[in-house]
Structure formats: C-alpha cells, structure tokens
Coordinates of C-alpha atoms in Angstrom, one line a residue:
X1 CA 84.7 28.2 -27.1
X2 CA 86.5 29.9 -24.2
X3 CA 90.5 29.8 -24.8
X4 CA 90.9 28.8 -21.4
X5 CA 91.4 25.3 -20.1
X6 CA 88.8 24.9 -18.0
X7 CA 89.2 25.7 -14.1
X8 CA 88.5 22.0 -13.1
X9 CA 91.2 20.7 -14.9
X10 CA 93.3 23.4 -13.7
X11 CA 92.3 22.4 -10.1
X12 CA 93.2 18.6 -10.3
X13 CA 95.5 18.3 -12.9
X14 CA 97.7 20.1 -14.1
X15 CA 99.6 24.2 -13.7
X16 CA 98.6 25.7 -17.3
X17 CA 101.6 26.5 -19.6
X18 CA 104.1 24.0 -17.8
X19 CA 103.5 21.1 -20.1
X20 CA 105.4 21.3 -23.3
X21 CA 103.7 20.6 -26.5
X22 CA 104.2 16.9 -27.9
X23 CA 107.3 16.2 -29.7
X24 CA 109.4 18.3 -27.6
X25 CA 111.8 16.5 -25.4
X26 CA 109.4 15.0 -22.7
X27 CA 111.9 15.3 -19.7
X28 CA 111.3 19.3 -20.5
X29 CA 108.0 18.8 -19.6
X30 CA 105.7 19.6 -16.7
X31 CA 105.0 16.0 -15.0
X32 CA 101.9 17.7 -12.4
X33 CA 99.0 16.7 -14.5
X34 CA 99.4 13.1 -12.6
X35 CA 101.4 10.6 -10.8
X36 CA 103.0 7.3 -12.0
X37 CA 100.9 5.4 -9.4
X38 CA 103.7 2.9 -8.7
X39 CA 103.3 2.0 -5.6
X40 CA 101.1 -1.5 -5.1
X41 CA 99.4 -0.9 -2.2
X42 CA 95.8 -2.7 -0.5
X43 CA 93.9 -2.6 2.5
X44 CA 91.4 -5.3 2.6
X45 CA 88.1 -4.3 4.6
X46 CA 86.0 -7.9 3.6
X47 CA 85.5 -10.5 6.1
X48 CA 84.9 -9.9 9.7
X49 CA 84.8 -7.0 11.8
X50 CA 81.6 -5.2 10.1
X51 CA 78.5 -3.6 12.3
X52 CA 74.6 -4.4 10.5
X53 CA 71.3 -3.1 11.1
X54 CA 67.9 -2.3 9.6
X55 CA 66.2 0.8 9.7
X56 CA 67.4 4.0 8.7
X57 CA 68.8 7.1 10.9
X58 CA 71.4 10.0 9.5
X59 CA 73.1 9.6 12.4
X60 CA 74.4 6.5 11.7
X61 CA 76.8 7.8 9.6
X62 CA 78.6 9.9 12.3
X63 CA 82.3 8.2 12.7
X64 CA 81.6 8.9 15.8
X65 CA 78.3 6.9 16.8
X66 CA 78.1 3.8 19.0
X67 CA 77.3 1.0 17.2
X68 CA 78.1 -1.3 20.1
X69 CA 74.9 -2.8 19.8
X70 CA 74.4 -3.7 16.2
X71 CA 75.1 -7.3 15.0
X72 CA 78.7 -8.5 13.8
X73 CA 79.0 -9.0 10.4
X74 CA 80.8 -9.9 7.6
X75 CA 81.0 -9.1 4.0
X76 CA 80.4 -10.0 0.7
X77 CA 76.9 -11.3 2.2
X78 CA 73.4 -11.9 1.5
X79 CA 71.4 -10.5 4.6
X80 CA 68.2 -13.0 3.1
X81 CA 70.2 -15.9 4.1
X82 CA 69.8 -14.9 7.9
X83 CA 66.7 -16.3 9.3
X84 CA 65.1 -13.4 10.9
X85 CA 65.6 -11.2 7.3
X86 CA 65.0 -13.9 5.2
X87 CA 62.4 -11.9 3.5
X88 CA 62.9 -8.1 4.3
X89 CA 63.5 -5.9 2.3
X90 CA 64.2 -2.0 2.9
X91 CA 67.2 0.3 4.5
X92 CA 70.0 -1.2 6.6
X93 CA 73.1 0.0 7.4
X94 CA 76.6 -1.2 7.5
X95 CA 79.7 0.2 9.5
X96 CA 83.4 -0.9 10.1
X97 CA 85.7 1.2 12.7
X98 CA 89.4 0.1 11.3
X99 CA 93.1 1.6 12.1
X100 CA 95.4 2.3 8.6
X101 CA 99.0 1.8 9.0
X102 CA 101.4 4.7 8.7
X103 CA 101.4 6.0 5.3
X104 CA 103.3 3.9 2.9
X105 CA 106.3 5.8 1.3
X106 CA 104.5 7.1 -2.2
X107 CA 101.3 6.5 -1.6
X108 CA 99.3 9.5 -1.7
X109 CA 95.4 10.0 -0.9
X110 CA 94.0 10.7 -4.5
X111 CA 95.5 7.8 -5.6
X112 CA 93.3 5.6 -3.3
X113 CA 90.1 4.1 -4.4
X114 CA 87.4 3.2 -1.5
X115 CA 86.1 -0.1 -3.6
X116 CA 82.7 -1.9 -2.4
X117 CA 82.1 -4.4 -5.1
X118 CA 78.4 -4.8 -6.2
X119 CA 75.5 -4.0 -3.6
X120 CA 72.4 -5.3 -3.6
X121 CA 70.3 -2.1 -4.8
X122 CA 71.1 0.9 -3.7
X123 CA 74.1 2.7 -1.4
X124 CA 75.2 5.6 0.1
X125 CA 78.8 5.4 1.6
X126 CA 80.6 7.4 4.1
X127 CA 84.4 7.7 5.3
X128 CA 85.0 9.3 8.6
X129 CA 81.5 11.0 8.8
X130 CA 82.0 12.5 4.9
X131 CA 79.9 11.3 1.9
X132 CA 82.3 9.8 -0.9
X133 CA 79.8 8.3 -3.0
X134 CA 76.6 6.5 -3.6
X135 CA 74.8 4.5 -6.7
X136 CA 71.4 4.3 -7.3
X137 CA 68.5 5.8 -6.0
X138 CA 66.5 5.5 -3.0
X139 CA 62.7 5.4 -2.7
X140 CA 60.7 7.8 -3.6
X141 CA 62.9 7.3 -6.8
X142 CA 64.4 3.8 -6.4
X143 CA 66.9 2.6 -8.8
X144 CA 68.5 -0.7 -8.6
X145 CA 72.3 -0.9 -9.5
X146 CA 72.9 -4.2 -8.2
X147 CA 75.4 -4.9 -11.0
X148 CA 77.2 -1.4 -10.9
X149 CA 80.6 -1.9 -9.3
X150 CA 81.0 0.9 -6.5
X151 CA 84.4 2.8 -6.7
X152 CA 84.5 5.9 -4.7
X153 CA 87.2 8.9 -4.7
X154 CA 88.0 10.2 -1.0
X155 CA 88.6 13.8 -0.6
X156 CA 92.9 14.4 0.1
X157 CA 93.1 14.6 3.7
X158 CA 90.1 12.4 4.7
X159 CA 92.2 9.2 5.5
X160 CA 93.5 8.8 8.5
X161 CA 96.7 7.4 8.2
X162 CA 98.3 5.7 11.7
X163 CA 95.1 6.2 12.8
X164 CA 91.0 4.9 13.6
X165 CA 88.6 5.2 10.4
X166 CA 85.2 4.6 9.9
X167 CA 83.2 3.3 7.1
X168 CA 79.5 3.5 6.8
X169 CA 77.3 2.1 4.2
X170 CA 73.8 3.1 4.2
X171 CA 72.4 0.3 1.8
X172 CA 68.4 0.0 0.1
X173 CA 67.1 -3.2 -1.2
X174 CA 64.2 -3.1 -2.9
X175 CA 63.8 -6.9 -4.0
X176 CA 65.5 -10.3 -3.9
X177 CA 68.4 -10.5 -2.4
X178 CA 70.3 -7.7 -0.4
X179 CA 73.6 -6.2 0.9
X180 CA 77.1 -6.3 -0.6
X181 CA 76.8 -8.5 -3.7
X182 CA 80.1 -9.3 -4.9
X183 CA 83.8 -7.8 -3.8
X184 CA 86.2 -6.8 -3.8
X185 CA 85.9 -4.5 -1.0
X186 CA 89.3 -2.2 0.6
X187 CA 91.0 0.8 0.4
X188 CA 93.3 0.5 -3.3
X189 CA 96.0 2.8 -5.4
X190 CA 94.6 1.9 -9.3
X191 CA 97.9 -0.1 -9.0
X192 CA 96.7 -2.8 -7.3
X193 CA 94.1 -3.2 -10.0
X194 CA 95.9 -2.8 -13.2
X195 CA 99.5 -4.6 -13.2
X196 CA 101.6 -3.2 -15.7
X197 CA 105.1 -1.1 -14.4
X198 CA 105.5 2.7 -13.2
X199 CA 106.0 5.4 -16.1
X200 CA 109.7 6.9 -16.0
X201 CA 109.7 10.5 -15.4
X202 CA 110.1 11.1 -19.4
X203 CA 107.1 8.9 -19.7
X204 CA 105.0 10.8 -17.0
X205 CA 106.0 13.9 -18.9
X206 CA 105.1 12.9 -22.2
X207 CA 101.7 11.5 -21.0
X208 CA 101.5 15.2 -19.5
X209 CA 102.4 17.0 -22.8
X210 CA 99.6 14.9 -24.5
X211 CA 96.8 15.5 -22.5
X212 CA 97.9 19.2 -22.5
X213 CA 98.0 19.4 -25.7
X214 CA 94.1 17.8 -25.7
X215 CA 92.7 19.9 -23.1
X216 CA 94.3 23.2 -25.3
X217 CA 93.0 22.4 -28.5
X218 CA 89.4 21.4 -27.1
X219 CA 89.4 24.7 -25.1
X220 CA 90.2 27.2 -28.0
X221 CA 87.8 25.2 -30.0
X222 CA 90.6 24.2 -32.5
X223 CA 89.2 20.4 -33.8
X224 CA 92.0 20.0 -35.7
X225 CA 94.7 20.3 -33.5
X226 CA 93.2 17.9 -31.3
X227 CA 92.4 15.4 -34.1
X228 CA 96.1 15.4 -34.8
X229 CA 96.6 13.6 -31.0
X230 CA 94.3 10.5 -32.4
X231 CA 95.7 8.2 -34.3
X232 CA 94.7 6.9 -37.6
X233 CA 93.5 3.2 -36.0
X234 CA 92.0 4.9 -32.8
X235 CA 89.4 2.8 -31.7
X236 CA 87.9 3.5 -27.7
X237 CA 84.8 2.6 -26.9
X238 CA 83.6 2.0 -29.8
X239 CA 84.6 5.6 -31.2
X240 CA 87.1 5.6 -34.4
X241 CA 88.7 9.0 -35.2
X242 CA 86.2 9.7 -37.4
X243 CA 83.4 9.0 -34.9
X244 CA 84.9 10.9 -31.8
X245 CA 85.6 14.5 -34.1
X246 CA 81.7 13.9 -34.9
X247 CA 80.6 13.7 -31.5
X248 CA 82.6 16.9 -30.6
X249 CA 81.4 18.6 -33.3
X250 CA 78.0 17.7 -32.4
X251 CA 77.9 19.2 -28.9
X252 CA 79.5 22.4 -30.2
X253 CA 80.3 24.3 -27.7
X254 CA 79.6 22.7 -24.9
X255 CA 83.0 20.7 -24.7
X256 CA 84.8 21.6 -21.6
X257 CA 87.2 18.1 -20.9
X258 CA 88.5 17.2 -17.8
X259 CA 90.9 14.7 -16.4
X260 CA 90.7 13.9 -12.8
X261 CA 93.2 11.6 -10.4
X262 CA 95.0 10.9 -13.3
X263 CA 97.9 8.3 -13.3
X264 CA 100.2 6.6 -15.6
X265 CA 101.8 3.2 -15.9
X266 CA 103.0 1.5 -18.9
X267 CA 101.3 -2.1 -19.9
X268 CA 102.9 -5.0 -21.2
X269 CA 103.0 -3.8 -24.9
X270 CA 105.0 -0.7 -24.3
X271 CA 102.3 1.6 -24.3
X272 CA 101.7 4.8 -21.8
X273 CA 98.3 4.3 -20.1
X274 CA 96.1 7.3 -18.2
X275 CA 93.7 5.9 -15.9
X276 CA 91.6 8.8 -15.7
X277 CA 88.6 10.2 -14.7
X278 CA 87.3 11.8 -17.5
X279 CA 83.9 14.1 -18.7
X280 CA 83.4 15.7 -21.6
X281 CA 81.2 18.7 -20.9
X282 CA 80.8 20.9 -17.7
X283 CA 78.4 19.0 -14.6
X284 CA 78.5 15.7 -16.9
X285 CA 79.6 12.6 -14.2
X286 CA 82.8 11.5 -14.7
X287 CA 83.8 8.2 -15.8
X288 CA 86.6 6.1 -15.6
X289 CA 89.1 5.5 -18.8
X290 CA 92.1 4.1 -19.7
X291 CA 93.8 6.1 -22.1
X292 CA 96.5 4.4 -24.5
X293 CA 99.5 7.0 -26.0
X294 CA 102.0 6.0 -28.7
X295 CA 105.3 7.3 -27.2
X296 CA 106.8 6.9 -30.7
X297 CA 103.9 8.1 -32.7
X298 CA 103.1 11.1 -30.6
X299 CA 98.7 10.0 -30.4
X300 CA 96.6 8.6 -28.7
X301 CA 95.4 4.8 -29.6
X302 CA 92.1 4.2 -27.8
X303 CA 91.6 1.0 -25.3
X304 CA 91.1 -1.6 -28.8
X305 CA 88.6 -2.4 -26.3
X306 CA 86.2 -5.1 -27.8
X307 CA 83.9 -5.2 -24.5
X308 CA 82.5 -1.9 -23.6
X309 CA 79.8 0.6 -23.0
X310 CA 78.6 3.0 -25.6
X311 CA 76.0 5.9 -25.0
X312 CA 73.6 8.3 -27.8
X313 CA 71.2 11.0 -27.0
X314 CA 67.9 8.9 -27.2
X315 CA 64.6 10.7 -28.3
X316 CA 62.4 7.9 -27.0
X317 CA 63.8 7.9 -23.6
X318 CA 64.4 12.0 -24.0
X319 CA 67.3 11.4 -22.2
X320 CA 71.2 10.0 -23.5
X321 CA 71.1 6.2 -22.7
X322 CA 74.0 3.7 -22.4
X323 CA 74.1 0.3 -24.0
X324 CA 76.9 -2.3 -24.1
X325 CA 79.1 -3.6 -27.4
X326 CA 80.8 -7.1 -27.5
X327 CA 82.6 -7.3 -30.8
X328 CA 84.6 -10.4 -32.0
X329 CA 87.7 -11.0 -32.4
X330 CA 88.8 -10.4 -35.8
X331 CA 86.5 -7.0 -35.5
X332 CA 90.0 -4.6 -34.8
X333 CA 92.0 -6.8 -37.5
X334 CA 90.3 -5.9 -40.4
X335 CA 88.2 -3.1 -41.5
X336 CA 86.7 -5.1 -44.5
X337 CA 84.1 -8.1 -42.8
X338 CA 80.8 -7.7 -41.6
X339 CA 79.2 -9.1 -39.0
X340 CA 75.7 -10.6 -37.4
X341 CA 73.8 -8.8 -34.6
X342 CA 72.3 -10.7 -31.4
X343 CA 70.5 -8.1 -29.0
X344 CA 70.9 -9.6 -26.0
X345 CA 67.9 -8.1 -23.2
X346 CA 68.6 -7.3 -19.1
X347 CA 66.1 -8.8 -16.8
X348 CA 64.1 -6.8 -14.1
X349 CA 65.3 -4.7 -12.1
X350 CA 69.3 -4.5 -14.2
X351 CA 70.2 -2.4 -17.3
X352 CA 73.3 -3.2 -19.6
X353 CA 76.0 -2.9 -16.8
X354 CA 74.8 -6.4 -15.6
X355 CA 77.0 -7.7 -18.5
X356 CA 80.1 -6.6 -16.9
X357 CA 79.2 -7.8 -13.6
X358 CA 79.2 -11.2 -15.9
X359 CA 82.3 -10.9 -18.1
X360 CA 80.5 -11.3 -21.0
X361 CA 83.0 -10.3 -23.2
X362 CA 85.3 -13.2 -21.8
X363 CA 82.2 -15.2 -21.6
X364 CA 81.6 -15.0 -25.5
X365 CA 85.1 -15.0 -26.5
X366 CA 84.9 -18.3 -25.1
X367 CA 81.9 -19.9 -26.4
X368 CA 83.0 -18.6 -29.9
X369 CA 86.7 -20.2 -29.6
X370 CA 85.4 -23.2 -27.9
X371 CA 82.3 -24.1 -29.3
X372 CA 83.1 -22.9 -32.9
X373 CA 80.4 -20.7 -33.0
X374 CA 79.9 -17.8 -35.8
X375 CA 81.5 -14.4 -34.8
X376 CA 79.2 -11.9 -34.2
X377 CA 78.3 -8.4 -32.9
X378 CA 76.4 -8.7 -29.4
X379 CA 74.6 -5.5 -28.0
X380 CA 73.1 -5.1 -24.9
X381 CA 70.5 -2.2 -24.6
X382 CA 69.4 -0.5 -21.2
X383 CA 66.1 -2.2 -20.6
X384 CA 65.8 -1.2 -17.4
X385 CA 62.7 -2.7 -15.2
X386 CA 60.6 -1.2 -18.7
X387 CA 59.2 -4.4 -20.0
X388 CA 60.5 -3.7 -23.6
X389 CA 57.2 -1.8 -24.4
X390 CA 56.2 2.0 -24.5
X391 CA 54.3 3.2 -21.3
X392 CA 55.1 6.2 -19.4
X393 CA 57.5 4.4 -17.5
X394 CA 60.0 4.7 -20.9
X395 CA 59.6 4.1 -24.5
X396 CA 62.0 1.1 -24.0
X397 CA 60.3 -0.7 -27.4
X398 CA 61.1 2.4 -29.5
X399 CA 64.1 3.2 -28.1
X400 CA 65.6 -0.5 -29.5
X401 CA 63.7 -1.1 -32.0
X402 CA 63.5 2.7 -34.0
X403 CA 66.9 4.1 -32.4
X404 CA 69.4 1.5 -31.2
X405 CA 69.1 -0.9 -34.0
X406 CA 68.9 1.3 -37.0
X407 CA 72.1 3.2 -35.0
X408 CA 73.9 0.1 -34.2
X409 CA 73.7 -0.8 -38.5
X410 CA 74.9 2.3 -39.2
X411 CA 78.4 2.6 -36.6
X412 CA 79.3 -0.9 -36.2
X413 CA 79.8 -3.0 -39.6
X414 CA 76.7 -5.3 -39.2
X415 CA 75.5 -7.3 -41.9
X416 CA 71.8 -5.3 -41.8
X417 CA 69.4 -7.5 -42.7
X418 CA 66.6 -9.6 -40.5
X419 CA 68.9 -13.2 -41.5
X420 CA 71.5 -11.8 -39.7
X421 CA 69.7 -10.3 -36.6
X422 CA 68.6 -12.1 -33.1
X423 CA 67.5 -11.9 -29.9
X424 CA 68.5 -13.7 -26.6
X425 CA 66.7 -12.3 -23.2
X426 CA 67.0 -13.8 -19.5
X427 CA 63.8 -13.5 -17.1
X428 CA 62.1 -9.9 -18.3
X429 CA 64.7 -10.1 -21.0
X430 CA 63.5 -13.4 -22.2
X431 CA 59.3 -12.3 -22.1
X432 CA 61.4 -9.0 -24.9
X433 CA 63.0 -11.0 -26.8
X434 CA 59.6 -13.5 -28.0
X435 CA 57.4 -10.0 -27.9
X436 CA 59.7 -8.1 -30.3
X437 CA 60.6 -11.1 -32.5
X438 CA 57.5 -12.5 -32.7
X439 CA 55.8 -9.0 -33.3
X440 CA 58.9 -7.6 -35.5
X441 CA 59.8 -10.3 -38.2
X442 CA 61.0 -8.1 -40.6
X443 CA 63.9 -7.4 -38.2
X444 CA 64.7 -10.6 -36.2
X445 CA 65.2 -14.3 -37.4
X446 CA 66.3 -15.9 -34.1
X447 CA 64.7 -15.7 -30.6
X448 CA 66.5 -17.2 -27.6
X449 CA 64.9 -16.9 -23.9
X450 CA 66.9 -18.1 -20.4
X451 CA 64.5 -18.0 -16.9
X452 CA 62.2 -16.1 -19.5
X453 CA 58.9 -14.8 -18.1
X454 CA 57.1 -15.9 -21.0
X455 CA 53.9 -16.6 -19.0
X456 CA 53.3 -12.7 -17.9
X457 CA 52.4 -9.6 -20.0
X458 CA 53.9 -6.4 -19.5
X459 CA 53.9 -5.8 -15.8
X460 CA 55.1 -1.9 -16.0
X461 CA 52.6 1.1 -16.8
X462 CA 49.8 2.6 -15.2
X463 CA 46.7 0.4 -15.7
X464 CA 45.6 1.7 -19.2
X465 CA 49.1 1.0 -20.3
X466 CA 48.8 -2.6 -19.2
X467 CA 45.5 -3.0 -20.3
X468 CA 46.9 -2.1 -23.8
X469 CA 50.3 -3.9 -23.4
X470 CA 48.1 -7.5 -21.9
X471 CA 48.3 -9.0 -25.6
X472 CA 52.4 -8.9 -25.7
X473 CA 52.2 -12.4 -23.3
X474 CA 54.4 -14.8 -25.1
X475 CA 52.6 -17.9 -24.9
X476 CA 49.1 -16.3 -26.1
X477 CA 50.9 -14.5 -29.1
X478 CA 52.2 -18.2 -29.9
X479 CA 49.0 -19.6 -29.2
X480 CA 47.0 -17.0 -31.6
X481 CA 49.6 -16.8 -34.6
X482 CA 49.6 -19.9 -37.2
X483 CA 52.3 -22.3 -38.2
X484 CA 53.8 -20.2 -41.2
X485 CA 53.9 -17.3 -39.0
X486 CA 55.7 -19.2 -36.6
X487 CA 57.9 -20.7 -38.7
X488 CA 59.8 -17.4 -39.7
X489 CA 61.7 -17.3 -36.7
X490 CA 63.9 -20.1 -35.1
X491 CA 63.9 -20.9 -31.4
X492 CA 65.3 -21.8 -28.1
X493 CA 64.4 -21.5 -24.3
X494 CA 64.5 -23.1 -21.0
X495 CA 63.9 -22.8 -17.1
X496 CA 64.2 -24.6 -13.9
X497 CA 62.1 -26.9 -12.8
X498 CA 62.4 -25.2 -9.2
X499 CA 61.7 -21.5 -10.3
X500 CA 61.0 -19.5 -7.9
X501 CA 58.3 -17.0 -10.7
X502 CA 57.1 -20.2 -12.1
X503 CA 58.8 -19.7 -15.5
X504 CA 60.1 -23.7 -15.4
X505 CA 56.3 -24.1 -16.1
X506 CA 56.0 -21.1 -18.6
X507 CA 59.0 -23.1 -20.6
X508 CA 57.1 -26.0 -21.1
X509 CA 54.0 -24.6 -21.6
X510 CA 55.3 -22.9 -24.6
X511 CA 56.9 -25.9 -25.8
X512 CA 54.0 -27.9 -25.8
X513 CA 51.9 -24.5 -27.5
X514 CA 54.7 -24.7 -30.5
X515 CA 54.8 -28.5 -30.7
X516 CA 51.1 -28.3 -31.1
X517 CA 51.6 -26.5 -34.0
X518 CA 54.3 -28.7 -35.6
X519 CA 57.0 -25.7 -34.7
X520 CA 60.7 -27.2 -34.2
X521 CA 61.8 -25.4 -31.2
X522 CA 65.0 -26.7 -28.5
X523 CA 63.4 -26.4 -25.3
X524 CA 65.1 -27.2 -22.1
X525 CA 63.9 -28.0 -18.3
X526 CA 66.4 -28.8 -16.1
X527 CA 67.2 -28.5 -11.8
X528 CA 67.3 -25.6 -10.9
X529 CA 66.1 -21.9 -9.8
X530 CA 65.9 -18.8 -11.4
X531 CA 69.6 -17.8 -11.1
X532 CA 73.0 -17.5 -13.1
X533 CA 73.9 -20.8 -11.7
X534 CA 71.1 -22.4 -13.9
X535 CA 71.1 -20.7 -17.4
X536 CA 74.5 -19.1 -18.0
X537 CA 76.0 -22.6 -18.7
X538 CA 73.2 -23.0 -21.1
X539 CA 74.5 -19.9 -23.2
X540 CA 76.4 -22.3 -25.4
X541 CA 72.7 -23.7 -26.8
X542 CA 71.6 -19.7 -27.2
X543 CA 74.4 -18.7 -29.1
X544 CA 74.1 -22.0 -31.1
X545 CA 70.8 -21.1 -32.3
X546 CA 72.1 -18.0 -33.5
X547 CA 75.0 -19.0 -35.0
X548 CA 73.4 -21.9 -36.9
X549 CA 70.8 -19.3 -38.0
X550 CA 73.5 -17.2 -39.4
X551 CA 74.9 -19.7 -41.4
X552 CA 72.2 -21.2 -42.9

C-alpha cells in the first residue's frame, strides 16, 4: 500500500502531520479533521409552498425556470390520492423557491444535510440548479428505493444564505403509490438529528488524533497499528475486532479509507462520537457512520449497534449485497449464548432497507419484552423484486439459501440447526418464505406469511424461467405434498379481506388446502388491505409461531 493518506481525505478532512498520535496531550493536536457540530439548527421545507407536475423536462431543474403555472403543493404526499392521478404512474417533478435567514453564528455549509425523507421510487434532487443527490434508478434501469431515506450533501458555497433558493425534485414512480413517502424534509446540521452535547476542543482534538492515527496505519499498510485503535469488545455493524482486521486483510490492497463532513459530539454515556461519512476503498459510495472513541482507553468501541446493515461479496448475485441484522438484547452481554434464526423476506419492489423505514429493531425489542417471546437473531436478506428463485433477473434462491445462511451460522452465534431456523415473508416475501420452507426442510422448521402472495408463482424471469419456476405456487405445492410432509414445518398466515392482489382469498384458500389435510395451521382474515396498517400489528402471532417452535 501507498504511505500516503489518501488525497481525498486530505481534501476534506484533515492537513497531514498536524494531528498528534493518540495518547499525546489532545489539546496539542490538530482539531481540522472536523467540527464539533454544536450548533442545533433546522429549516423546515414540508408543508405548503411546493410546485408539482407530471412529465419530465431538464429544464425544470433550472433555479431559474417559471413554474408559475404548476399546481401548489404540499409534502409528505401521495399524488394517487388526487383524483385526476389517481392511477398514474411515471416522472413528475417537484420544486420549492424558499429565502434562508442570515447565516446562523457557527453554522457552516458542510455541516448541513438537504433531508427528503422516503420518496415513492425513484429521485433526482437539485439545489439552486446543482445536482446534490439522487437514489434509485430511473427507467430504462428502474430501481425502487421507496424505503431508502434520502440525505444529500450540498457543495460549500451552494446555499444561499439571506437569500432565494430553489429545490427541485425530479421524482419516478413506477407502481403504487408515489411522491414523497415519509419526512422529514429541511435543510439540517447532524445536530438536529443526534442530541447529545458539543465536543470540547481537547475532545475535537483527540477525535482528530484517532482517526489520524487510522487513516496512517491503513495507508502504510501497517494492520497492526491500526488494530491497536479497536478495542477488545468492538462490535459495529456487526464487525468484532477480529472480523473487521479480516475484512481488511481480505481486500489487500485496495484499502484507501476516507472520512468525509466529519463531526463530533459526545452522547449521553461519555463517549466521543464521529458522524462520518465513511468508504473503505477508492470510488466505493460513502456511507454514513457513527463512530464511538474511548477517551480513557485511547480505541475505538463500535456503535454496540444491535439493528443494522451488514454486506459480503455474493457469488450468486456476482455482485457485494447488503442484508439487515436484528440481534437481541442480551446478544452484546455475553459472548457464551446462542441464538435462533428467523429470515424475515422484503416484498416487491423493496430490499432489506424497508426494515429501517419500519423500526424493526424497536419493533422486535418490543414484541420480545412485551409478549415474552424467545430472543432471537432476525436477518433480513435483499430480495429485491427477485421472487426468491434463480432466473436471470438474480440468483436470489442461492444467494440465501447457499451464501447468506450458511454465512450468517458462521459470524453470528446461531444455534445452526433446522429446529432453530424460520421464515416470516410479507406479500412477495410471504409467496418465499412457503416456497423455500416448504421446498428446503432440512433447513427451516417454521413458516410465517403477512399479505403473502401465496396464490401466484414466480412472476420474474424471462418466459422459460417462469415456465420452469410455475411449480413454486404455494397453494399447489400444499396441495401436491402429503400430510407427513406437511407436518414438518409449523405455520401461520393471514390477509385482508379487502386486498387489493386478492391475497385475502389466497389465505383462506390455503387454509382450507391444509385443513383438508388434517394440518394445524393459525390462519387469519381480518378488515383490511394490503398495507402495514393491516399486518404489522399481527407480527406478535408471527413471532409467536417462531418462538413457540423454538422452544418446543
């Protein structure tokens, strides 16, 4: 590896050889690698005041154009509750010409965040005529991200503060609902976000000598230097000490790390936090993190995170693929207890960042507190809009079934056998989880379904690929397996009786299919459509499944 820190850290964080090495007396120290972000300051852009159209035209992204014609708005929204778009689907485009105050004393322009919630599939977004951001992908190449939250990064000097600015949103919606899903939606410093108190100067510094002394190590190649920054209980992400040096030493030397719009604030336990903008290897997309130093240890801790996204290099998908970890409680106590697995499956058109868009994490701390349920690992694979089958489209099958489950035994402290091991799915997710538990009994005991599509085959693939997917249809698996092959797994499911996909139906008709066959099932059909407001207060009877499946 080069010796040199790497010219993009150099450009937005810090002047090489100012910071002192840890454990020298931090006011020494250079304090340029970031800012204490102590000034709380918002500018709220939802409600009122917005421009909409449909269609699609460059120009309209120009601060500049005349959008005098467009229709008012207002966001959060749902442009399908209007009559005249009650069905449409395609571009539109939102704008909103708004005056900043003054600069606030200590507020400067990389510590602002352009936030957009969650929009409804696809964006492209625009500050005073300049790109700052977009998420998902437009057709030809259309990729929902309905449940990714949008936070964008304006350039310093592109604010106008005292001044007129304009915001333009060029949005894509591809099905369902569309436009800005969920807020918040303003102009933020991270300090708004976080809480927590400004870092002292010593404490900026001491942040400073840390990640220095990071960047230096990774950059000469030195491993152990830079494992001597971790502490012994690091846990972020997912990653101990021992995982994190293995996935450095396994992209050799490729690592080039860099920290971006870096600030520091201490949280309520005393401990130095970085929120950062961090990647790991030159071109890689930066994400966000929250980096956790010891002040009197001299390491870094990790998040303790116990909600969080996790990523490998995936063969099957030939590409490195994200999924999401809930671990219990007790998980960061104690290194000794194992734990059982549910793989919980996305519905069309989402991935495993839906999750987050739900709090699942709080979601299942809660059931498990509340309802006394067993503690347990829950991952949530990337399923994409893939069916859970192998067609050109993505080997989504293999990817979980020979990559993420045999990976997830091995890094996490499962208990790795099929008594252990379920599967909940909503809509899509729901038509997986029957298909690759009732096709994959060595592996799964438990199968749960919410909204599940368990009327429909595989609706992904070119038509070959569906021809030879057509026998994964739940019902018709039920309906051609026997009793005893049944009985192997234990089950639960339910829809609306108003769904909109007809998968109220599908729920009965595969009760009726397994109470023909003398299989004890707990079935539910209740009001409702195919939406969160119907099945996520039914997660309680899931989990129960599981739980009393992991017991027994």
């Amino acid at each position: 590896m080069s010796r040199k820190i790497s010219r993009a850290f150099l450009a937005v964080a810090l002047v090489a050889g100012a910071a002192v090495a840890v454990g020298e007396p931090a006011l020494a120290g250079d304090t340029s690698c970031a800012t204490t972000g102590s000034v709380d300051y918002g500018f709220d852009l939802a409600g009122g005041g917005w421009k909409f159209t449909t269609g699609d035209d460059p120009a309209f992204s120009a601060a500049g154009f005349d959008d005098a014609a467009w229709k008012s708005w207002s966001v959060p929204d749902n442009w399908n509750n209007e009559a005249d778009l009650k069905n449409y689907d395609g571009f539109a485009w939102y704008r909103k010409t708004f005056t900043l105050p003054a600069r606030p004393s200590g507020v400067t322009d990389s510590a602002v965040m352009a936030t957009l919630g969650q929009i409804d599939d696809a964006d492209q977004t625009f500050l005073n005529g300049t790109e700052i951001g977009r998420t998902g992908g437009f057709p030809p190449d259309f990729d929902s991200t309905w449940e990714v939250p949008r936070e964008y990064y304006p350039a310093d000097g592109l604010l106008h503060w005292g001044g007129a600015n304009t915001i333009a949103v060029r949005v894509y919606d591809g099905t369902g609902g569309g436009g800005f899903y969920a807020g918040p939606v303003g102009l933020y410093t991270k300090a708004h976000f976080r809480g927590g108190k400004a870092a002292t100067k010593s404490q900026l510094a001491y942040a400073c000598a840390l990640l220095t002394k990071q960047h230096r190590a990774l950059a000469a190649g030195d491993l152990r230097a830079y494992a001597s920054t971790l502490a012994k209980d690091f846990f972020h992400q997912g990653d101990t000490a021992a995982r994190r040096l293995s996935e450095i030493r396994a992209r050799g030397r490729n690592v080039t790390l860099t920290d971006a719009q870096a600030e520091v604030f201490v949280d309520d336990r005393g401990r130095i936090v970085v929120d950062t903008l961090r990647s790991w290897a030159a071109g890689e997309p930066p994400t966000r993190e929250l980096l956790h130093f010891d002040p009197r240890r001299g390491v870094e801790l990790g998040d303790q995170s116990r909600f969080f996204r996790d990523s490998y290099v995936s063969t099957a998908m030939n590409k490195r693929v994200q999924f999401n970890v809930y671990l219990p409680a007790s998980y960061t106590r104690t290194t000794a207890k194992r734990f059982p697995v549910v793989y919980m499956l996305n519905g069309f058109n989402g991935s495993n960042i839906e999750w987050e868009a739900r709090d699942m994490g709080t979601v299942l701390d809660k059931l498990i507190k509340d309802k006394g349920l067993a503690e347990m690992i829950v991952i949530f694979p990337d399923g994409g809009s893939g069916w859970y089958v192998d067609t050109s489209a993505g080997n989504y099958r293999s990817m979980i079934v020979k990559e993420v489950l045999p990976m997830v035994d091995r890094v996490y402290r499962t208990i790795p056998d099929r008594e252990h091991r379920g599967l909940t799915g909503v809509s899509m997710g729901g038509q997986g989880a029957f298909t690759l538990g009732l096709t994959h009994p060595e592996l799964f005991s438990s199968i749960a379904s919410h909204i599940g599509a368990l009327s429909l085959a595989p609706l992904v693939g070119t038509a070959e690929e569906r021809a030879a997917n057509a026998h994964l249809q739940p019902i018709k698996l039920v309906q051609s397996m026997t009793a005893a092959e049944l009985n192997r797994h234990t089950y639960y499911f339910d829809g609306g009786d108003s769904d909109e996909y007809g998968f109220g139906t599908a729920a009965r008709n595969m009760s009726v299919a397994l109470a023909s066959k003398g299989v004890k099932h707990d079935y539910q059909l209740g009001p409702g459509n195919h939406a969160d407001s119907y099945w996520m207060p039914k997660l309680d009877r899931s989990f129960a499944l599981h739980s009393e499946q992991f017991r027994s």
